[in-house]
Coordinates of C-alpha atoms in Angstrom, one line a residue:
M24 CA -2.2 -9.9 24.5
N25 CA -1.6 -12.8 25.7
A26 CA -1.8 -14.8 22.1
D27 CA -4.1 -17.3 24.0
A28 CA -6.3 -14.7 23.5
I29 CA -6.2 -13.6 20.6
P30 CA -9.5 -14.8 18.1
V31 CA -8.4 -17.1 15.3
A32 CA -10.0 -19.4 13.0
I33 CA -8.9 -22.4 11.8
I34 CA -10.1 -24.0 8.5
N35 CA -9.8 -27.6 9.8
P36 CA -9.5 -27.7 13.0
D37 CA -7.8 -31.9 12.0
A38 CA -5.8 -30.8 9.5
P39 CA -2.4 -33.1 10.7
A40 CA 0.3 -30.6 12.2
D41 CA 2.4 -31.4 9.0
S42 CA -1.2 -30.5 6.1
L43 CA -0.1 -27.4 4.4
E44 CA -3.8 -26.4 5.7
A45 CA -2.6 -27.1 9.2
K46 CA -2.8 -23.6 11.2
Q47 CA 0.6 -22.0 11.5
P48 CA 2.1 -20.9 15.6
Y49 CA 1.3 -17.7 16.3
I50 CA 3.8 -15.0 16.0
D51 CA 4.0 -11.8 17.8
N52 CA 5.3 -8.7 15.4
G53 CA 4.5 -6.2 18.2
V54 CA 1.8 -3.5 17.9
E55 CA 3.4 -0.8 17.0
R56 CA 2.1 1.8 14.9
A57 CA 4.2 2.1 11.0
G58 CA 5.1 5.4 10.6
K59 CA 4.3 6.9 6.7
E60 CA 7.6 8.3 5.6
G61 CA 7.4 5.8 3.4
Y62 CA 4.4 6.4 1.6
F63 CA 5.6 9.0 0.0
S64 CA 9.4 9.6 0.5
R65 CA 11.8 9.6 -2.8
D66 CA 14.7 9.2 -0.4
Y67 CA 13.2 6.2 1.3
M68 CA 12.5 4.9 -2.1
R69 CA 15.9 5.3 -2.9
K70 CA 16.8 2.6 0.1
E71 CA 14.3 1.1 -0.8
W72 CA 15.5 0.1 -4.3
D73 CA 19.4 -0.4 -2.7
R74 CA 18.3 -2.2 -0.2
L75 CA 15.1 -4.3 -1.1
W76 CA 14.0 -5.0 -4.9
T77 CA 18.1 -5.1 -5.6
R78 CA 18.7 -7.7 -2.8
S79 CA 15.6 -9.4 -3.0
W80 CA 14.3 -12.4 -5.0
L81 CA 12.3 -11.3 -7.1
I82 CA 9.0 -13.0 -9.7
A83 CA 10.1 -12.1 -12.8
G84 CA 7.7 -14.0 -14.8
V85 CA 7.0 -17.6 -15.2
T86 CA 7.4 -20.6 -17.0
A87 CA 4.7 -21.1 -19.2
D88 CA 6.2 -18.0 -21.6
L89 CA 9.8 -20.0 -21.8
G90 CA 8.7 -23.0 -24.1
K91 CA 11.6 -23.5 -26.6
V92 CA 15.0 -22.6 -26.6
G93 CA 15.5 -18.9 -27.3
D94 CA 11.9 -17.7 -25.9
Y95 CA 12.0 -14.8 -24.1
F96 CA 10.2 -12.5 -21.7
L97 CA 11.3 -9.0 -19.6
F98 CA 11.3 -7.8 -16.9
N99 CA 10.9 -4.9 -16.1
I100 CA 11.4 -2.7 -12.8
G101 CA 12.7 0.9 -11.8
D102 CA 15.8 1.7 -14.3
E103 CA 16.4 -2.5 -14.7
S104 CA 15.4 -4.7 -17.5
I105 CA 16.8 -7.5 -17.6
I106 CA 16.2 -10.4 -20.6
V107 CA 14.9 -13.7 -19.0
T108 CA 15.7 -16.3 -21.4
L109 CA 15.4 -20.8 -22.6
T110 CA 19.0 -21.6 -23.4
E111 CA 20.3 -24.5 -24.0
D112 CA 21.0 -25.4 -20.2
G113 CA 18.0 -23.6 -19.1
V114 CA 16.6 -20.4 -18.1
R115 CA 18.8 -18.0 -17.3
A116 CA 18.5 -14.0 -17.4
F117 CA 21.1 -11.0 -18.7
Y118 CA 21.0 -7.8 -17.9
N119 CA 19.1 -5.7 -21.4
V120 CA 21.9 -3.7 -22.4
C121 CA 24.5 -4.1 -24.1
S122 CA 28.5 -4.7 -23.3
H123 CA 30.1 -2.3 -25.4
R124 CA 28.3 1.4 -25.6
G125 CA 25.2 0.7 -22.9
S126 CA 22.5 0.1 -25.4
R127 CA 19.1 -1.3 -24.5
L128 CA 19.0 -4.3 -26.8
L129 CA 15.9 -5.9 -26.6
S130 CA 12.5 -3.5 -26.3
E131 CA 9.3 -6.4 -27.4
E132 CA 7.8 -7.9 -24.2
R133 CA 8.5 -10.9 -25.8
G134 CA 9.5 -13.0 -28.6
N135 CA 12.1 -15.6 -29.3
R136 CA 16.1 -14.7 -30.2
K137 CA 19.1 -16.9 -29.9
V138 CA 20.8 -14.2 -31.4
I139 CA 20.4 -11.3 -29.8
V140 CA 21.7 -7.9 -32.1
C141 CA 22.7 -5.1 -30.7
P142 CA 20.1 -1.8 -32.1
F143 CA 23.3 0.8 -31.8
H144 CA 26.0 -1.2 -33.6
S145 CA 25.4 -4.7 -34.5
W146 CA 27.5 -6.2 -32.0
S147 CA 25.8 -9.5 -31.1
F148 CA 25.5 -12.3 -27.8
N149 CA 24.1 -16.0 -28.2
N150 CA 21.2 -15.9 -25.6
D151 CA 23.4 -18.1 -23.4
G152 CA 24.5 -14.1 -22.3
S153 CA 28.6 -15.5 -24.9
L154 CA 29.4 -12.9 -27.0
R155 CA 28.6 -13.5 -30.4
R156 CA 30.3 -11.3 -33.0
I157 CA 31.6 -7.7 -32.2
T158 CA 31.6 -5.5 -35.8
D159 CA 35.0 -4.6 -36.7
E160 CA 36.4 -6.1 -34.4
E161 CA 40.0 -5.5 -35.9
T162 CA 39.8 -1.4 -35.2
F163 CA 39.8 -1.8 -31.4
R164 CA 43.0 -2.6 -29.2
P165 CA 43.0 -6.4 -28.0
E166 CA 43.5 -5.4 -24.8
V167 CA 39.8 -3.6 -25.1
V168 CA 37.9 -6.6 -26.4
A169 CA 40.4 -9.5 -24.6
H170 CA 38.4 -10.7 -22.4
R171 CA 35.2 -11.2 -24.7
P172 CA 32.7 -8.2 -23.1
G173 CA 29.3 -11.0 -22.7
L174 CA 26.1 -10.4 -21.2
M175 CA 26.4 -10.0 -17.3
A176 CA 24.3 -12.4 -15.2
V177 CA 21.2 -11.8 -13.5
H178 CA 20.9 -15.0 -10.4
C179 CA 18.0 -16.8 -11.8
E180 CA 16.6 -19.7 -10.9
V181 CA 12.8 -21.7 -10.9
H182 CA 10.9 -23.1 -8.5
A183 CA 6.9 -24.7 -9.0
G184 CA 7.2 -23.0 -12.6
I185 CA 7.9 -19.8 -11.0
V186 CA 11.5 -17.4 -12.5
F187 CA 13.0 -16.0 -9.9
I188 CA 15.1 -13.3 -10.2
N189 CA 17.7 -11.7 -7.7
M190 CA 20.7 -8.3 -9.2
S191 CA 22.4 -9.2 -5.8
E192 CA 26.5 -8.5 -6.9
G193 CA 27.5 -11.2 -4.9
E194 CA 25.9 -14.5 -3.6
A195 CA 22.7 -14.2 -3.2
P196 CA 20.4 -16.0 -0.4
P197 CA 19.3 -19.3 -1.3
L198 CA 15.6 -19.1 -2.9
A199 CA 14.0 -21.9 -1.3
E200 CA 14.7 -20.9 1.9
A201 CA 13.8 -16.9 1.0
I202 CA 10.3 -18.3 -0.5
G203 CA 9.6 -18.6 3.4
L204 CA 6.4 -21.4 2.0
P205 CA 6.9 -24.8 3.7
E206 CA 7.9 -27.3 0.6
G207 CA 5.7 -27.9 -1.7
Y208 CA 3.3 -25.4 -0.8
L209 CA 3.1 -24.3 -4.7
E210 CA 4.4 -27.2 -6.4
A211 CA 0.5 -28.6 -5.7
Y212 CA -0.9 -26.2 -8.1
R213 CA 1.7 -27.6 -11.1
I214 CA 2.2 -23.5 -12.3
D215 CA 4.3 -24.9 -14.5
R216 CA 1.7 -27.3 -16.7
M217 CA -0.6 -23.7 -16.5
K218 CA -0.9 -21.6 -19.4
V219 CA -1.2 -17.5 -19.1
V220 CA -4.3 -16.9 -20.5
R221 CA -4.6 -13.2 -19.9
H222 CA -1.6 -10.8 -18.5
V223 CA -2.7 -7.0 -17.5
R224 CA 0.1 -4.7 -16.3
S225 CA -2.6 -1.3 -15.1
E226 CA -0.6 1.5 -13.6
W227 CA -2.7 2.4 -9.1
G228 CA -2.1 5.8 -7.7
A229 CA -0.9 5.0 -4.6
N230 CA 2.8 3.3 -3.7
W231 CA 3.1 0.1 -4.0
K232 CA 2.7 -1.2 -0.6
V233 CA -1.2 0.3 0.0
G234 CA -1.2 -1.8 -2.9
V235 CA 0.8 -5.3 -1.1
E236 CA -1.9 -3.8 2.6
A237 CA -4.8 -4.0 0.7
F238 CA -4.6 -7.7 -1.0
Y239 CA -3.4 -9.2 2.8
E240 CA -6.6 -8.5 4.8
S241 CA -9.7 -10.1 4.3
Y242 CA -11.6 -7.2 6.9
H243 CA -12.0 -4.8 3.5
L244 CA -14.2 -6.9 2.1
H245 CA -17.1 -6.4 4.1
A246 CA -17.3 -3.2 3.3
V247 CA -15.8 -2.1 -0.1
H248 CA -17.3 -5.2 -1.4
P249 CA -20.4 -6.0 0.1
E250 CA -21.2 -8.6 -3.5
T251 CA -18.8 -11.0 -1.6
R252 CA -21.2 -11.4 1.8
G253 CA -22.9 -13.9 -0.1
V254 CA -20.6 -15.6 -1.0
M255 CA -16.9 -15.5 1.3
G256 CA -16.9 -16.6 4.6
D257 CA -14.9 -13.4 5.7
L258 CA -14.6 -13.4 9.3
N259 CA -13.4 -16.8 8.7
V260 CA -10.1 -16.4 7.7
Q261 CA -7.1 -19.1 9.1
Y262 CA -4.4 -16.0 8.8
D263 CA -0.9 -18.4 9.1
L264 CA 2.5 -16.3 9.2
Y265 CA 5.7 -17.5 7.9
P266 CA 9.6 -16.8 7.9
N267 CA 11.1 -14.0 5.8
G268 CA 7.4 -12.6 5.7
A269 CA 5.8 -14.7 3.7
S270 CA 2.4 -15.3 4.5
R271 CA -1.1 -16.7 3.8
M272 CA -5.3 -15.8 4.6
I273 CA -7.3 -19.1 3.2
V274 CA -10.7 -17.7 2.9
P275 CA -13.5 -20.0 2.5
L276 CA -15.5 -19.7 -0.6
G277 CA -19.1 -21.0 -1.4
Q278 CA -20.6 -19.5 2.2
P279 CA -21.8 -16.5 3.2
S280 CA -19.9 -14.1 5.7
P281 CA -21.0 -14.1 9.5
R282 CA -22.3 -10.2 9.0
A283 CA -25.4 -11.6 6.6
A284 CA -28.4 -11.5 7.7
D285 CA -29.5 -15.0 5.6
Q286 CA -27.5 -18.1 6.1
S287 CA -29.2 -20.0 4.6
T288 CA -31.1 -19.2 0.8
V289 CA -28.9 -20.4 -2.2
N290 CA -28.0 -16.7 -3.3
D291 CA -27.2 -15.8 -6.8
G292 CA -23.0 -15.8 -6.1
L293 CA -23.5 -20.0 -4.4
E294 CA -25.2 -20.9 -7.2
A295 CA -22.6 -19.6 -9.7
M296 CA -20.6 -21.1 -8.0
L297 CA -22.3 -24.5 -7.6
K298 CA -22.5 -23.9 -11.5
D299 CA -18.2 -23.6 -12.0
A300 CA -18.1 -27.3 -10.0
G301 CA -20.6 -28.3 -12.1
I302 CA -23.6 -28.8 -10.3
D303 CA -26.9 -27.4 -11.7
P304 CA -27.7 -24.6 -9.0
T305 CA -31.5 -25.8 -10.2
G306 CA -31.5 -29.4 -8.8
F307 CA -29.8 -28.5 -6.1
D308 CA -31.8 -28.8 -2.5
G309 CA -28.9 -27.8 -0.1
T310 CA -29.4 -24.9 2.0
A311 CA -26.2 -22.6 1.8
A312 CA -24.4 -24.4 4.6
D313 CA -24.1 -27.1 2.4
V314 CA -23.0 -25.3 -0.8
R315 CA -19.1 -25.2 -0.2
R316 CA -19.1 -29.4 0.0
A317 CA -20.3 -29.7 -2.8
I318 CA -18.0 -28.2 -4.9
Q319 CA -15.4 -29.6 -2.9
Q320 CA -17.0 -32.6 -3.6
A321 CA -18.0 -31.7 -7.4
K322 CA -14.8 -31.7 -7.9
R323 CA -13.2 -34.5 -6.8
E324 CA -16.0 -35.8 -9.6
R325 CA -14.8 -34.1 -12.2
S326 CA -10.7 -35.0 -11.1
D327 CA -11.5 -38.6 -11.7
R328 CA -13.7 -38.0 -14.2
L329 CA -10.8 -36.3 -16.2
G330 CA -7.7 -37.5 -14.7
L331 CA -6.7 -34.7 -12.3
E332 CA -5.3 -35.6 -9.7
Y333 CA -6.6 -33.8 -7.1
E334 CA -5.3 -36.2 -4.7
R335 CA -2.8 -33.8 -3.8
F336 CA -5.4 -31.5 -2.7
T337 CA -7.3 -31.2 0.6
D338 CA -10.5 -30.7 0.8
G339 CA -9.8 -26.8 1.3
Q340 CA -8.2 -25.9 -1.1
L341 CA -10.7 -27.5 -3.7
S342 CA -13.4 -24.6 -2.3
D343 CA -11.1 -21.8 -1.2
S344 CA -8.8 -19.6 -2.5
W345 CA -5.2 -19.7 -0.7
A346 CA -4.4 -16.2 -1.3
T347 CA -0.3 -16.7 -1.3
G348 CA 2.4 -13.7 0.0
I349 CA 5.6 -14.0 -1.2
F350 CA 8.1 -11.0 0.1
P351 CA 8.0 -8.1 -1.4
N352 CA 5.5 -7.9 -3.4
V353 CA 3.4 -10.8 -4.5
Q354 CA 0.1 -11.9 -4.2
I355 CA -0.9 -15.6 -5.4
G356 CA -4.8 -16.3 -5.5
C357 CA -4.1 -20.7 -5.6
H358 CA -6.7 -22.5 -6.7
P359 CA -6.7 -25.8 -9.0
E360 CA -8.5 -24.8 -12.2
A361 CA -6.1 -20.9 -12.2
V362 CA -3.6 -19.3 -9.9
F363 CA -4.1 -15.1 -10.4
L364 CA -0.7 -14.3 -9.5
M365 CA -0.3 -10.9 -8.6
R366 CA 3.0 -8.6 -7.8
F367 CA 2.9 -4.5 -7.1
I368 CA 6.4 -3.3 -8.4
P369 CA 7.0 0.6 -8.1
H370 CA 6.8 3.4 -9.7
E371 CA 10.2 3.9 -11.2
T372 CA 10.6 7.9 -10.3
D373 CA 6.7 7.8 -8.4
P374 CA 6.3 6.7 -4.6
E375 CA 2.7 7.5 -4.8
R376 CA 2.1 5.5 -8.2
F377 CA 2.4 1.3 -8.9
Y378 CA 2.2 -1.0 -11.5
Y379 CA -0.3 -3.8 -10.8
D380 CA 0.8 -6.6 -12.1
T381 CA -0.9 -10.1 -13.3
M382 CA -1.7 -13.0 -15.1
T383 CA -3.6 -15.3 -14.7
L384 CA -2.6 -18.8 -15.4
M385 CA -4.9 -21.7 -16.1
L386 CA -3.9 -25.2 -15.4
P387 CA -6.2 -26.7 -19.3
A388 CA -8.9 -29.9 -18.3
E389 CA -11.5 -30.4 -21.6
D390 CA -14.6 -29.8 -19.6
P391 CA -17.0 -26.9 -20.5
D392 CA -17.4 -25.9 -17.1
Y393 CA -13.8 -25.8 -16.1
S394 CA -12.8 -22.2 -15.1
P395 CA -11.0 -19.9 -13.3
P396 CA -12.9 -18.4 -9.9
A397 CA -14.9 -15.0 -11.1
W398 CA -13.0 -13.5 -8.2
M399 CA -10.2 -12.7 -11.2
G400 CA -12.4 -10.9 -13.2
L401 CA -12.0 -12.6 -17.2
P402 CA -13.8 -11.0 -19.7
E403 CA -15.9 -13.4 -21.1
D404 CA -14.5 -14.0 -24.7
T405 CA -11.0 -15.0 -22.9
D406 CA -9.1 -18.1 -24.6
V407 CA -9.0 -19.8 -21.8
T408 CA -7.1 -22.6 -23.6
G409 CA -3.9 -20.8 -23.9
A410 CA -3.2 -22.7 -26.7
V411 CA -2.2 -18.7 -27.6
R412 CA -0.5 -15.9 -25.2
P413 CA -1.9 -12.9 -25.4
A414 CA -0.4 -9.9 -25.2
T415 CA 0.2 -8.2 -22.1
E416 CA -2.3 -5.2 -21.8
H417 CA -1.3 -2.6 -20.7
Y418 CA -3.3 0.7 -19.6
I419 CA -2.1 4.3 -17.8
L420 CA -3.5 5.5 -14.7
E421 CA -6.5 7.5 -16.2
E422 CA -7.9 4.2 -17.6
D423 CA -10.5 1.3 -16.7
P424 CA -8.3 -2.0 -16.7
Q425 CA -11.4 -4.2 -17.0
L426 CA -10.2 -6.3 -13.8
G427 CA -13.1 -6.8 -12.9
L428 CA -15.7 -5.7 -10.4
V429 CA -14.1 -6.6 -7.4
L430 CA -10.5 -4.8 -8.6
S431 CA -12.0 -2.3 -10.2
Q432 CA -13.1 -1.4 -7.0
D433 CA -9.7 -1.6 -5.1
A434 CA -8.4 0.5 -8.3
S435 CA -10.8 3.0 -7.1
L436 CA -9.9 3.3 -3.4
L437 CA -6.2 3.0 -2.6
P438 CA -6.0 5.9 -4.4
V439 CA -8.0 8.0 -1.5
V440 CA -6.3 5.7 1.4
Q441 CA -3.0 7.3 -0.6
Q442 CA -4.0 11.0 -0.2
G443 CA -5.5 9.9 3.3
M444 CA -2.1 8.5 4.3
R445 CA -1.1 12.6 3.6
S446 CA -2.8 14.5 6.2
R447 CA -1.7 15.7 9.1
G448 CA -4.4 13.9 11.0
F449 CA -3.4 10.6 10.0
A450 CA 0.0 9.6 12.5
G451 CA 0.4 5.9 10.5
Q452 CA -1.6 2.6 10.3
L453 CA -2.9 1.0 13.7
W454 CA -3.5 -2.6 12.8
G455 CA -5.9 -5.3 14.5
E456 CA -5.6 -9.0 13.9
Q457 CA -7.4 -9.7 11.0
E458 CA -4.3 -7.4 9.4
Q459 CA -1.3 -9.8 11.3
R460 CA -0.4 -10.1 7.3
L461 CA 0.3 -6.0 7.0
R462 CA 2.6 -6.6 10.7
H463 CA 4.6 -9.4 9.6
F464 CA 5.2 -7.7 6.1
H465 CA 7.1 -4.2 7.8
V466 CA 8.4 -6.2 10.2
E467 CA 10.1 -7.8 7.5
L468 CA 10.9 -4.8 4.8
E469 CA 12.3 -2.5 7.9
R470 CA 14.3 -5.1 8.8
R471 CA 15.9 -5.7 5.3
L472 CA 15.9 -2.2 4.7
A473 CA 17.9 -1.4 8.2
A474 CA 20.6 -3.7 6.9
S475 CA 24.0 -2.1 5.8

């Protein structure tokens, strides 16, 4: 199909070409049907480990968890556990393994250790990875430990308050290039100033790619999340593709779906969005078509009152969800008040399971109406001040992670998709233009898996 003939939604046709809101040029990633082997095969899973996970920049966590020297958190993926810690010289990362006999060093998910002591033979290391002490060193022949065996480092860099690691044995590609997003895109949200207010790691019954795919399109909203029809313009979504597998969709909020019959009534969902923006819905005299603009104006007024400096955002960023994908396994729901960082982490041994790891981070503000978007599913009793970093909540496959209605619906559906894909009657995925982010993702995935 000629690119000019493909219907596209543009959130702001007047956005300057250099604006982060501007529609990106169309990328034709072809029309091939995707194979399905990669969703079940352990051989494919091993190939992904060797050529994708151990060679890509991965989001390990956020700098909000590294407030003072000695603070650390663990990033676990596959068979690897990595210590990410704040040293006197900045954030660094090391394999969580003793160089003596291979014992895991730390087991607590986060904490503060300026000195790391092996639980097996009490060798100790400084948190910059250097060897501090070998127990009974005089019993070792000097040649065995002359190289002063410290912790093995992992490539580690920080971007916009997010910590990335790369397990490549040689040089890693430049991080800014690997991310693929324009300069200033993530920085505008000031994630480095945000606080983690909830962190959930739940096990889901599907391949990790099924998870990515479900969150990379809004095509399923009308069927899986019918309650969103009153508040999300699911047919007005702007899709943009960036280099190296990065992508985003701008989902307009505060407006009914074009699929909804009633386009004028300010329904309960729209009233809730008005209230979140600091507007008393009982005094609102506009129609549904006026809600999105009212939210934008109210948030600008809030910014002026609280010094939030929303001048750095377009109007659309104040009301809409900029669902931003960073290859290979991340989507960030970007909002001025909060970001929802979701990672789709492969299971250690089973290609038909993955971990849905989500962090809700909020930018602190003194306003009782200031809150993250309702779709993030924060329980009502959540402390959103960020004063105390909550423990990570862990849920096994059979447990309800209490992620809210929308995300619970996804958790229930994905195993059904995984099962259906196994059928002889299913030959592979067929993607429309509302699913162009999926095709873009798979083109990049296959490119990396084909690399020697």
